[in-house]
PDB file of C-alpha atoms in Angstrom:
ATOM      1  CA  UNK A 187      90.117 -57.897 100.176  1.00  0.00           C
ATOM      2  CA  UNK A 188      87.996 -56.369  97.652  1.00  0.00           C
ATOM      3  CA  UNK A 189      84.695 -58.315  97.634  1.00  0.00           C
ATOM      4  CA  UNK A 190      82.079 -58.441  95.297  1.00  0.00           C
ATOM      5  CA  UNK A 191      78.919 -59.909  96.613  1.00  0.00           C
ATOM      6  CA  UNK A 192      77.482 -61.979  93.677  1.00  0.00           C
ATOM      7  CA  UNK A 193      81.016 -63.046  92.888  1.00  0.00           C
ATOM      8  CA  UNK A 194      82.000 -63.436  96.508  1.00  0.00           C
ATOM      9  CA  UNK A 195      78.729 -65.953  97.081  1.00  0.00           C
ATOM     10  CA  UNK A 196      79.737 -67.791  94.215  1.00  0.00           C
ATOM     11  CA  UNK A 197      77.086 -70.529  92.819  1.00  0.00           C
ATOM     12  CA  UNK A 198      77.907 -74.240  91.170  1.00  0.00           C
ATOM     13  CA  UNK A 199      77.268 -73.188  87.267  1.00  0.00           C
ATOM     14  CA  UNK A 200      76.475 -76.926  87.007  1.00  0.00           C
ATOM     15  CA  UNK A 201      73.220 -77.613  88.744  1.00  0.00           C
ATOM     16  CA  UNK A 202      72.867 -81.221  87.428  1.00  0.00           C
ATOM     17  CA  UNK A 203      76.074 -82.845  86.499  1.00  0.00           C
ATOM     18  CA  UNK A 204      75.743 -86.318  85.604  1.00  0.00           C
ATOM     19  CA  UNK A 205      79.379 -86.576  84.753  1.00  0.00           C
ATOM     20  CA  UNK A 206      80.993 -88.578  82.364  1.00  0.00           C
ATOM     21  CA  UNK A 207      81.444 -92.640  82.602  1.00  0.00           C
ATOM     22  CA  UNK A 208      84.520 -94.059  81.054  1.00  0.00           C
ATOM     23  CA  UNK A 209      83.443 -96.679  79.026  1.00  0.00           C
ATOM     24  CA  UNK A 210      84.486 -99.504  76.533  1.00  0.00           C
ATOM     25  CA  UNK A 211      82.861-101.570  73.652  1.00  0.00           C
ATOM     26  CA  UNK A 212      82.210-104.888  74.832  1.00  0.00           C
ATOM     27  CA  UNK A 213      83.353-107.132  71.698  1.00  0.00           C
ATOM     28  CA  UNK A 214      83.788-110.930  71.867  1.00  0.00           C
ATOM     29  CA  UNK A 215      87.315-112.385  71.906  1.00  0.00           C
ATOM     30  CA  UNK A 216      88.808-109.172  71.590  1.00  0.00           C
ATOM     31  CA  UNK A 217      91.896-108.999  73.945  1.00  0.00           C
ATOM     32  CA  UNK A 218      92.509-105.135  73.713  1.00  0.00           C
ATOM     33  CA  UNK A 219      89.788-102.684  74.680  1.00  0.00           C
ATOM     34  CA  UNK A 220      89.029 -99.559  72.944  1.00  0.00           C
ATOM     35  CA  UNK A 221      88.497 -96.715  75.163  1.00  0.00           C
ATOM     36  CA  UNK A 222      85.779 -93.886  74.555  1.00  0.00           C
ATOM     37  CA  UNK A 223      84.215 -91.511  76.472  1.00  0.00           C
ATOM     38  CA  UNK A 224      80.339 -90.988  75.948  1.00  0.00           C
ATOM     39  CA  UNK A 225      77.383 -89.596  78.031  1.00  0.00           C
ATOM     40  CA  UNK A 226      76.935 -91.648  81.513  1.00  0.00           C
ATOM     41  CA  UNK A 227      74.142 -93.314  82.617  1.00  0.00           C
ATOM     42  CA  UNK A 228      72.588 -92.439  85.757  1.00  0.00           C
ATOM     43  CA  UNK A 229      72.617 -94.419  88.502  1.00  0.00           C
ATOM     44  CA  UNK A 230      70.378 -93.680  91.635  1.00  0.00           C
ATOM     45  CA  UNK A 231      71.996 -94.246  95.011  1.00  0.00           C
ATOM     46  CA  UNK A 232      68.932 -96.130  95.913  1.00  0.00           C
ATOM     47  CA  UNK A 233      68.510 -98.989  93.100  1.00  0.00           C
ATOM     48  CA  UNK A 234      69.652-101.820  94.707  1.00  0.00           C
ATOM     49  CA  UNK A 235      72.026-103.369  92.163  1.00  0.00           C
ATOM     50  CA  UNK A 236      74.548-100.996  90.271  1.00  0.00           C
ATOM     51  CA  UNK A 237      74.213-101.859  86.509  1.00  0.00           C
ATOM     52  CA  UNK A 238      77.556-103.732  84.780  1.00  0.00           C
ATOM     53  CA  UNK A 239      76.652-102.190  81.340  1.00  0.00           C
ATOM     54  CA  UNK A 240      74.738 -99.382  79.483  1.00  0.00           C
ATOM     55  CA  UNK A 241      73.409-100.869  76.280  1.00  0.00           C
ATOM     56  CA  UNK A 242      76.504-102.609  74.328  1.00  0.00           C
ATOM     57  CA  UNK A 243      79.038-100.481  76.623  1.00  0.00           C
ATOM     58  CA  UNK A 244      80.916-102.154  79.791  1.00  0.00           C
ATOM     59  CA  UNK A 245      80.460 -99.260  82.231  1.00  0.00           C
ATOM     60  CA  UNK A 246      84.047 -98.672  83.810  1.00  0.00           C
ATOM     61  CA  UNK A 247      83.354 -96.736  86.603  1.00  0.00           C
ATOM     62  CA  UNK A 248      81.025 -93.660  87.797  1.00  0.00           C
ATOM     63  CA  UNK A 249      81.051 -90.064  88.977  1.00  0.00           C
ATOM     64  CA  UNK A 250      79.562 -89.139  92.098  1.00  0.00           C
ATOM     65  CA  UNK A 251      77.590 -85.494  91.611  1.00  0.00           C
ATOM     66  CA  UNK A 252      75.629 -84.166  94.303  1.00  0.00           C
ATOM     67  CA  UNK A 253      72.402 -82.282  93.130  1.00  0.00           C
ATOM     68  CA  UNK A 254      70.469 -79.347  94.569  1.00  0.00           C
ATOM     69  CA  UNK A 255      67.204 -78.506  93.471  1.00  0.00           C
ATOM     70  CA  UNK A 256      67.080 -74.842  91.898  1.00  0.00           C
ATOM     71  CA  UNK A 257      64.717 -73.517  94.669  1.00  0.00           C
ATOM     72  CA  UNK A 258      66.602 -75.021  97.869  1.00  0.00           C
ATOM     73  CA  UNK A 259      69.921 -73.634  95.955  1.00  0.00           C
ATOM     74  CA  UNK A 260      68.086 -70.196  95.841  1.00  0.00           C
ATOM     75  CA  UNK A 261      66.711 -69.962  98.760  1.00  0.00           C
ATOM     76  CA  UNK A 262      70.325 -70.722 100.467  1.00  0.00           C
ATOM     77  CA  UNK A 263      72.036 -68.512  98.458  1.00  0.00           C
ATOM     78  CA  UNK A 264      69.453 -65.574  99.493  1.00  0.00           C
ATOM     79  CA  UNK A 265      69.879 -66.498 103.031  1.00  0.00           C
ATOM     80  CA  UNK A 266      73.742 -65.779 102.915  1.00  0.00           C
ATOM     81  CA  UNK A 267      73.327 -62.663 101.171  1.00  0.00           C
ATOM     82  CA  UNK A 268      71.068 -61.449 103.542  1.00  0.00           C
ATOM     83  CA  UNK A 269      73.700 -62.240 106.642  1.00  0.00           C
ATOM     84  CA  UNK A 270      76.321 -60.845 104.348  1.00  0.00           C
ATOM     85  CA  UNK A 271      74.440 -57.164 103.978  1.00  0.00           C
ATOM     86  CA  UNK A 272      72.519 -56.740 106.651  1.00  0.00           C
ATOM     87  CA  UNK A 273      72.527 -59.513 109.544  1.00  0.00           C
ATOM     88  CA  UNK A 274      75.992 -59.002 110.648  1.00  0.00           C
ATOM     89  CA  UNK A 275      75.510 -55.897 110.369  1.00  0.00           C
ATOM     90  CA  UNK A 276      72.252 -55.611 112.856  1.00  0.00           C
ATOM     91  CA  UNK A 277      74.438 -57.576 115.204  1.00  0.00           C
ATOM     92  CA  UNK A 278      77.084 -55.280 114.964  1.00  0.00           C
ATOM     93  CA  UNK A 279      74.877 -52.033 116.050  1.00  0.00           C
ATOM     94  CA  UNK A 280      74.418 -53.837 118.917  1.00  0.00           C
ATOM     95  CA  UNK A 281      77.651 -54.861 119.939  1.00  0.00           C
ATOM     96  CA  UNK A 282      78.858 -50.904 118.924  1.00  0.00           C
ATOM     97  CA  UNK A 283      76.325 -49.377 121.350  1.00  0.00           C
ATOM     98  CA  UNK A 284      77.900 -52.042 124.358  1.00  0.00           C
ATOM     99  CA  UNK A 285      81.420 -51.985 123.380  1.00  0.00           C
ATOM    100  CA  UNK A 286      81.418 -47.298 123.873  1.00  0.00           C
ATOM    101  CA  UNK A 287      79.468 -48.097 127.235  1.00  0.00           C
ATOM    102  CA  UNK A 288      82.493 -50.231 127.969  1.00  0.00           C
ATOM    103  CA  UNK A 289      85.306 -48.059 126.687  1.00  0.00           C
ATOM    104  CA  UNK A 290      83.688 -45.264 128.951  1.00  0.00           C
ATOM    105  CA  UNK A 291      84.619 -47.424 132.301  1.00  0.00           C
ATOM    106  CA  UNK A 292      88.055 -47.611 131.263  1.00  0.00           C
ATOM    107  CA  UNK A 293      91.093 -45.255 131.407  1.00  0.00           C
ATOM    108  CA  UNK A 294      92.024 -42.892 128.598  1.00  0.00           C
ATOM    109  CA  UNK A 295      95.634 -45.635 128.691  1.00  0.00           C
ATOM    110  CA  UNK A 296      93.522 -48.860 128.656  1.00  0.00           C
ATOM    111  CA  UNK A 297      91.343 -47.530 126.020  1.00  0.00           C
ATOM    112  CA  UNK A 298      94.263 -45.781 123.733  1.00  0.00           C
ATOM    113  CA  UNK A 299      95.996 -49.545 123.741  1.00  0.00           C
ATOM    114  CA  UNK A 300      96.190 -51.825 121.405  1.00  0.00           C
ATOM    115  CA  UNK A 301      94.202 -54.494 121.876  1.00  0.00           C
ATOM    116  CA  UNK A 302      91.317 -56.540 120.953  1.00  0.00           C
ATOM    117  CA  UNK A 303      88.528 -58.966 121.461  1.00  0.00           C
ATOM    118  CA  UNK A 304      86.437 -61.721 120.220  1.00  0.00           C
ATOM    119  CA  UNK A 305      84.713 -65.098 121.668  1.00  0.00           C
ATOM    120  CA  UNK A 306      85.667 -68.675 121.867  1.00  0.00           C
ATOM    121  CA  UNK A 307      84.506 -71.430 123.121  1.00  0.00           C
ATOM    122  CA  UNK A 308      81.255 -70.025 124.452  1.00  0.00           C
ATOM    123  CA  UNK A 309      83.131 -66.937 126.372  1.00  0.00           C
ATOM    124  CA  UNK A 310      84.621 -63.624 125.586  1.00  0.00           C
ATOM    125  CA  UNK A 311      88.090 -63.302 125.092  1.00  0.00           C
ATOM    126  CA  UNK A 312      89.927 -60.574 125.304  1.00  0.00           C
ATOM    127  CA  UNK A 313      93.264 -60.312 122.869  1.00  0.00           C
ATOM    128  CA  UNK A 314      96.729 -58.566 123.417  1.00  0.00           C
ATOM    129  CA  UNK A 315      97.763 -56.494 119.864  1.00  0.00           C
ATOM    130  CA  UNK A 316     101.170 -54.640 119.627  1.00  0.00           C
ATOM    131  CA  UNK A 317     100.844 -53.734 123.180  1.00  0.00           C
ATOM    132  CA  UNK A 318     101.450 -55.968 126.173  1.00  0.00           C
ATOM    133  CA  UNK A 319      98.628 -55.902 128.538  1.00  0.00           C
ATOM    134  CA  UNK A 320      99.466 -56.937 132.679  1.00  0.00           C
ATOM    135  CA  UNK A 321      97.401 -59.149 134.160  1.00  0.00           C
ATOM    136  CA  UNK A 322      95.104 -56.702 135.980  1.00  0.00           C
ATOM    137  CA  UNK A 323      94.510 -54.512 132.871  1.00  0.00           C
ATOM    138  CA  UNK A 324      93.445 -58.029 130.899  1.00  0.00           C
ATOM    139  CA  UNK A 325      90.992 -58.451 134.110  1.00  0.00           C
ATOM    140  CA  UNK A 326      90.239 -55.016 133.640  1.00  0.00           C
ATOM    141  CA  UNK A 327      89.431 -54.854 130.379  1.00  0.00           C
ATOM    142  CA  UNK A 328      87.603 -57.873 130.635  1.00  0.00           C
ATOM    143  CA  UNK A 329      85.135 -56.681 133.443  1.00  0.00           C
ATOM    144  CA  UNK A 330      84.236 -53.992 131.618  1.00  0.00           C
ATOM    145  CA  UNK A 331      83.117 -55.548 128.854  1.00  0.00           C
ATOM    146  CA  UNK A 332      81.501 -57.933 129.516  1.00  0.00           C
ATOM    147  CA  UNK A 333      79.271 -56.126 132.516  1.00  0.00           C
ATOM    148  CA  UNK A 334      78.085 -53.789 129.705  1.00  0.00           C
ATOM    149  CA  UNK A 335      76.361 -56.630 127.729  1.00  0.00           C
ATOM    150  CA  UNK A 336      79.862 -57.113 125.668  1.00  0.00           C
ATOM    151  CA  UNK A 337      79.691 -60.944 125.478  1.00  0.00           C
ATOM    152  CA  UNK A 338      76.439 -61.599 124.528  1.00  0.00           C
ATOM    153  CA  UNK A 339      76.137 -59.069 121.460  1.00  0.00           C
ATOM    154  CA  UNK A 340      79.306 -60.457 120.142  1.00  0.00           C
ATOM    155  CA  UNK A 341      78.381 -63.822 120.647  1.00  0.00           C
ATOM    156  CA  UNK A 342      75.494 -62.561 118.221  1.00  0.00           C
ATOM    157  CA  UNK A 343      77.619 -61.196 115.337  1.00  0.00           C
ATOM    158  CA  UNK A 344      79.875 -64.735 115.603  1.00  0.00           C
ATOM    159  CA  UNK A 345      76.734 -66.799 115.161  1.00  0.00           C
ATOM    160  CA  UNK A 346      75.225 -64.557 112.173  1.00  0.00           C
ATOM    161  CA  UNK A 347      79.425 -64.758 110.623  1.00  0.00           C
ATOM    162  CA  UNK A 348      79.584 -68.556 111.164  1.00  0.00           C
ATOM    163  CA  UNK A 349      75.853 -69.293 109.920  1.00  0.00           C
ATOM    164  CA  UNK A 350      76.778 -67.418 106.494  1.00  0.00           C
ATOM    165  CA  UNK A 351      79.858 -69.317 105.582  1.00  0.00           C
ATOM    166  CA  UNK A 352      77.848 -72.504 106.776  1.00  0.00           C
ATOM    167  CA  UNK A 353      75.012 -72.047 104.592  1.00  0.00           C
ATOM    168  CA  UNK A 354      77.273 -71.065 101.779  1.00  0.00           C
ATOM    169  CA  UNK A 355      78.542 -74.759 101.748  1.00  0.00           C
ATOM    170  CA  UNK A 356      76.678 -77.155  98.852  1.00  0.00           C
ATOM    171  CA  UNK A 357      74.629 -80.184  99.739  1.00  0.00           C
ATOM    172  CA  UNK A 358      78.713 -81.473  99.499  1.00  0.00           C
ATOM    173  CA  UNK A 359      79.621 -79.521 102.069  1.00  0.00           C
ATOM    174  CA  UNK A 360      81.992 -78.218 100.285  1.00  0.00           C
ATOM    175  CA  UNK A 361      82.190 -74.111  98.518  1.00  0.00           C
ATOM    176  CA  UNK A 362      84.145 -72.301  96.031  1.00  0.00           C
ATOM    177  CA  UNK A 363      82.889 -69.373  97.814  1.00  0.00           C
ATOM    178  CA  UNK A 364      83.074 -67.357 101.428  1.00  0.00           C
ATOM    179  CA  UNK A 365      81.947 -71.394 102.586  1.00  0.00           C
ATOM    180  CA  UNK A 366      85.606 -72.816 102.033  1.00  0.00           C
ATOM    181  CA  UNK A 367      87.031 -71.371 104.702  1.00  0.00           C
ATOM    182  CA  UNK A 368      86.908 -72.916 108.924  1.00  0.00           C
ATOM    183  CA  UNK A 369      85.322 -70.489 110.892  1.00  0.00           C
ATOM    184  CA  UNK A 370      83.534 -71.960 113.613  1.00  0.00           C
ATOM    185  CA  UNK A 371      82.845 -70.978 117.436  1.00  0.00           C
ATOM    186  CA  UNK A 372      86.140 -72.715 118.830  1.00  0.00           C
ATOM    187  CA  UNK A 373      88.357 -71.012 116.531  1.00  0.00           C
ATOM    188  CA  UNK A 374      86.306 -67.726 116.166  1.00  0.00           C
ATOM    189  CA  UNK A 375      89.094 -65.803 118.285  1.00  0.00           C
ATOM    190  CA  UNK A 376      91.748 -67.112 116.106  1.00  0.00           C
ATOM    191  CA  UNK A 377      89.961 -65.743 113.259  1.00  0.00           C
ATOM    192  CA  UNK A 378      87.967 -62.556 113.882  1.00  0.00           C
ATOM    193  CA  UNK A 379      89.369 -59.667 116.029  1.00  0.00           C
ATOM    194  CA  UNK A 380      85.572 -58.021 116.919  1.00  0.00           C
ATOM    195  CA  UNK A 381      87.244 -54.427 117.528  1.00  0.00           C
ATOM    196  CA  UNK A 382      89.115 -53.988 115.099  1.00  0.00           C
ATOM    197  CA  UNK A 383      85.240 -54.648 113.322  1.00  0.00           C
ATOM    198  CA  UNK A 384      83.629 -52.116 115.087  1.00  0.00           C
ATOM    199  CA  UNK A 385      86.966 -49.364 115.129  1.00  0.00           C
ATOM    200  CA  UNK A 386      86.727 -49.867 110.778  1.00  0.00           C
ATOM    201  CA  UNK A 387      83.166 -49.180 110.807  1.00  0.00           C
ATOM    202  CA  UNK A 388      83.200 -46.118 112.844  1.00  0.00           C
ATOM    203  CA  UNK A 389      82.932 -42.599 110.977  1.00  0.00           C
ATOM    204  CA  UNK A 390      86.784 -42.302 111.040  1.00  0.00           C
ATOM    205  CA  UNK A 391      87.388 -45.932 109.613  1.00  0.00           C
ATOM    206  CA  UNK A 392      87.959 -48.072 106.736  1.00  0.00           C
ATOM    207  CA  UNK A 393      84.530 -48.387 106.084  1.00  0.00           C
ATOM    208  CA  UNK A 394      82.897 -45.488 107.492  1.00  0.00           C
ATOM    209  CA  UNK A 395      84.859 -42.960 105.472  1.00  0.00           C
ATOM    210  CA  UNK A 396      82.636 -41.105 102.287  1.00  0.00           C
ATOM    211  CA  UNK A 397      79.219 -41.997 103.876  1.00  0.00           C
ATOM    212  CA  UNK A 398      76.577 -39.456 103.186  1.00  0.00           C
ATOM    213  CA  UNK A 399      75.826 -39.890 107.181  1.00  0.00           C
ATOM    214  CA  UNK A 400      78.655 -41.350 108.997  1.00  0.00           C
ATOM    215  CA  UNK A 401      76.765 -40.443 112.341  1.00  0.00           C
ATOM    216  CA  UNK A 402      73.764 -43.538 110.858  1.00  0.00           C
ATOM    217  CA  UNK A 403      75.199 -46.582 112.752  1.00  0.00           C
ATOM    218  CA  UNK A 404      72.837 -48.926 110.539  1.00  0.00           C
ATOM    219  CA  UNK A 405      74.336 -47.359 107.491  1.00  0.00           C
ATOM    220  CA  UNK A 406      78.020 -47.671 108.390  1.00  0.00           C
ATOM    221  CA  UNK A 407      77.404 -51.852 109.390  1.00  0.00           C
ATOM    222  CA  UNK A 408      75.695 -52.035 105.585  1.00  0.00           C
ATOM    223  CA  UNK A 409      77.076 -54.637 103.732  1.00  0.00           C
ATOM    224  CA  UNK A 410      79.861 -55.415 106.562  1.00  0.00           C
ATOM    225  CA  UNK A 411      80.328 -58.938 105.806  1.00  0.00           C
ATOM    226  CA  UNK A 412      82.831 -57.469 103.452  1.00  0.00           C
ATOM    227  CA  UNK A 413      85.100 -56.346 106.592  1.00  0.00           C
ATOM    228  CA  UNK A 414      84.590 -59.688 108.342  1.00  0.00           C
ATOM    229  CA  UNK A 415      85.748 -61.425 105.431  1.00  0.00           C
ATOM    230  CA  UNK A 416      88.305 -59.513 105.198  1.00  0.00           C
ATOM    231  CA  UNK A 417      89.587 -60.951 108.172  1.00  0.00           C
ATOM    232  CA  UNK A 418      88.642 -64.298 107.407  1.00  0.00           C
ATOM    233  CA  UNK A 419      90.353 -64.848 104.100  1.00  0.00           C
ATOM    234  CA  UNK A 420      93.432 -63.939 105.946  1.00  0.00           C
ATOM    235  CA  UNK A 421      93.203 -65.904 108.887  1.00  0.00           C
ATOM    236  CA  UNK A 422      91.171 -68.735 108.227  1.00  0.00           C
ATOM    237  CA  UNK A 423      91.898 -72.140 106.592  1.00  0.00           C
ATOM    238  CA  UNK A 424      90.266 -73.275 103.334  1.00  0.00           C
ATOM    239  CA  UNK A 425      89.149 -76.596 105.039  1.00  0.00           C
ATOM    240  CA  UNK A 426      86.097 -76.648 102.705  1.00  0.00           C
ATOM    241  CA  UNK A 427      87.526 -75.812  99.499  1.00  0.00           C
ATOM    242  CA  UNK A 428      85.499 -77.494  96.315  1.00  0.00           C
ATOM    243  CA  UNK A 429      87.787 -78.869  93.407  1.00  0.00           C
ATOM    244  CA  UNK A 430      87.311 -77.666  90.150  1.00  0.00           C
ATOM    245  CA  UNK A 431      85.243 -79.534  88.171  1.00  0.00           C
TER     246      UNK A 431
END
């Protein structure tokens, strides 16, 4: 998925939207009413009494717009780009340097498997890919990581990936960007395989390839929320999907 951050953190283009009221012209024994559509009042949520008619118009009905003030909208927006380009990626440096210290406890066959790994529900879980794992190599696996400090750093990177799409979410709740899709920390696992992160960012990987220093682990995890989204646009459901307005 080719991502392009401003697009990818996409913002309302209508800050204040006060919709449009479908109204009629309130003429005396007239049986038939002429409908026309003309700038809507606005109505606060906390006025006690919601007004029958604007002027000479019958008001017909009313369009509820959430509004964000320009600075909160800004300073969310900079707060997901920030995750996006570097606060996954800090995470992930972390979680590199304890996933090699774990590879190096296991066999040259457990580590040439396919396999990966991720967290749900508040513990590490360790995944089967095109190769079946037995029982004791899951335990093995399992063991290794998460004695070298395995579990907590990615525990880190699914917090930073799950605050992002969060924040990305309108006062509605509700995005048009990375924020419609369900990523949360019981369905994490489902979602994000957290090797198959750290195998595309290594020299030799998808995103590691063409980098002036490969060997710079901060420089490789630059702007990775592109490979985590990746993943997530595949996998994930667009739970919080805004309409078009």
């Amino acid at each position: 998925m080719k991502i392009d951050i401003p697009a990818s953190i996409q913002i309302p283009q209508k800050l204040f939207d006060n919709g449009q009221a479908r109204v009629t012209t309130d003429e005396a024994n007239t049986s038939e009413e002429m409908a026309d559509h003309v700038t809507s009042a606005i109505y606060h949520k906390n006025e006690p009494v919601v007004p029958s008619t604007y002027g000479n118009q019958q008001v017909k009905g009313f369009h509820a717009s959430y509004i964000e003030a320009p600075d909160a909208m800004m300073a969310r927006t900079g707060k997901v780009i920030g995750i996006f380009t570097t606060g996954i990626g800090e995470r992930s440096v972390e979680l590199e340097t304890s996933y090699i210290i774990a590879l190096d406890e296991l066999s040259s066959v457990l580590r040439e498997k396919d396999w990966g790994f991720s967290v749900q529900g508040g513990k590490l879980k360790v995944m089967e890919g095109s190769d079946s794992l037995s029982e004791k190599e899951l335990q093995l696996i399992t063991n290794a990581l998460e004695e070298a400090g395995v579990n907590t750093a990615a525990h880190h990177v699914a917090n930073a990936v799950i605050e992002m799409i969060q924040t990305d979410r309108g006062p509605d709740g509700l995005s048009r960007g990375i924020g419609q899709y369900d990523v949360n920390i019981s369905n994490f696992a489902e979602v994000v395989d957290l090797r198959r992160h750290i195998e595309e960012h290594q020299p030799s990987g998808k995103f590691g390839k063409g980098l002036v220093n490969p060997n710079n682990v901060e420089s490789r995890y630059y702007l990775s929320g592109i490979g985590i989204m990746d993943q997530v646009a595949v996998k994930a459901d667009k739970s919080f999907l805004a309409p078009h307005r």
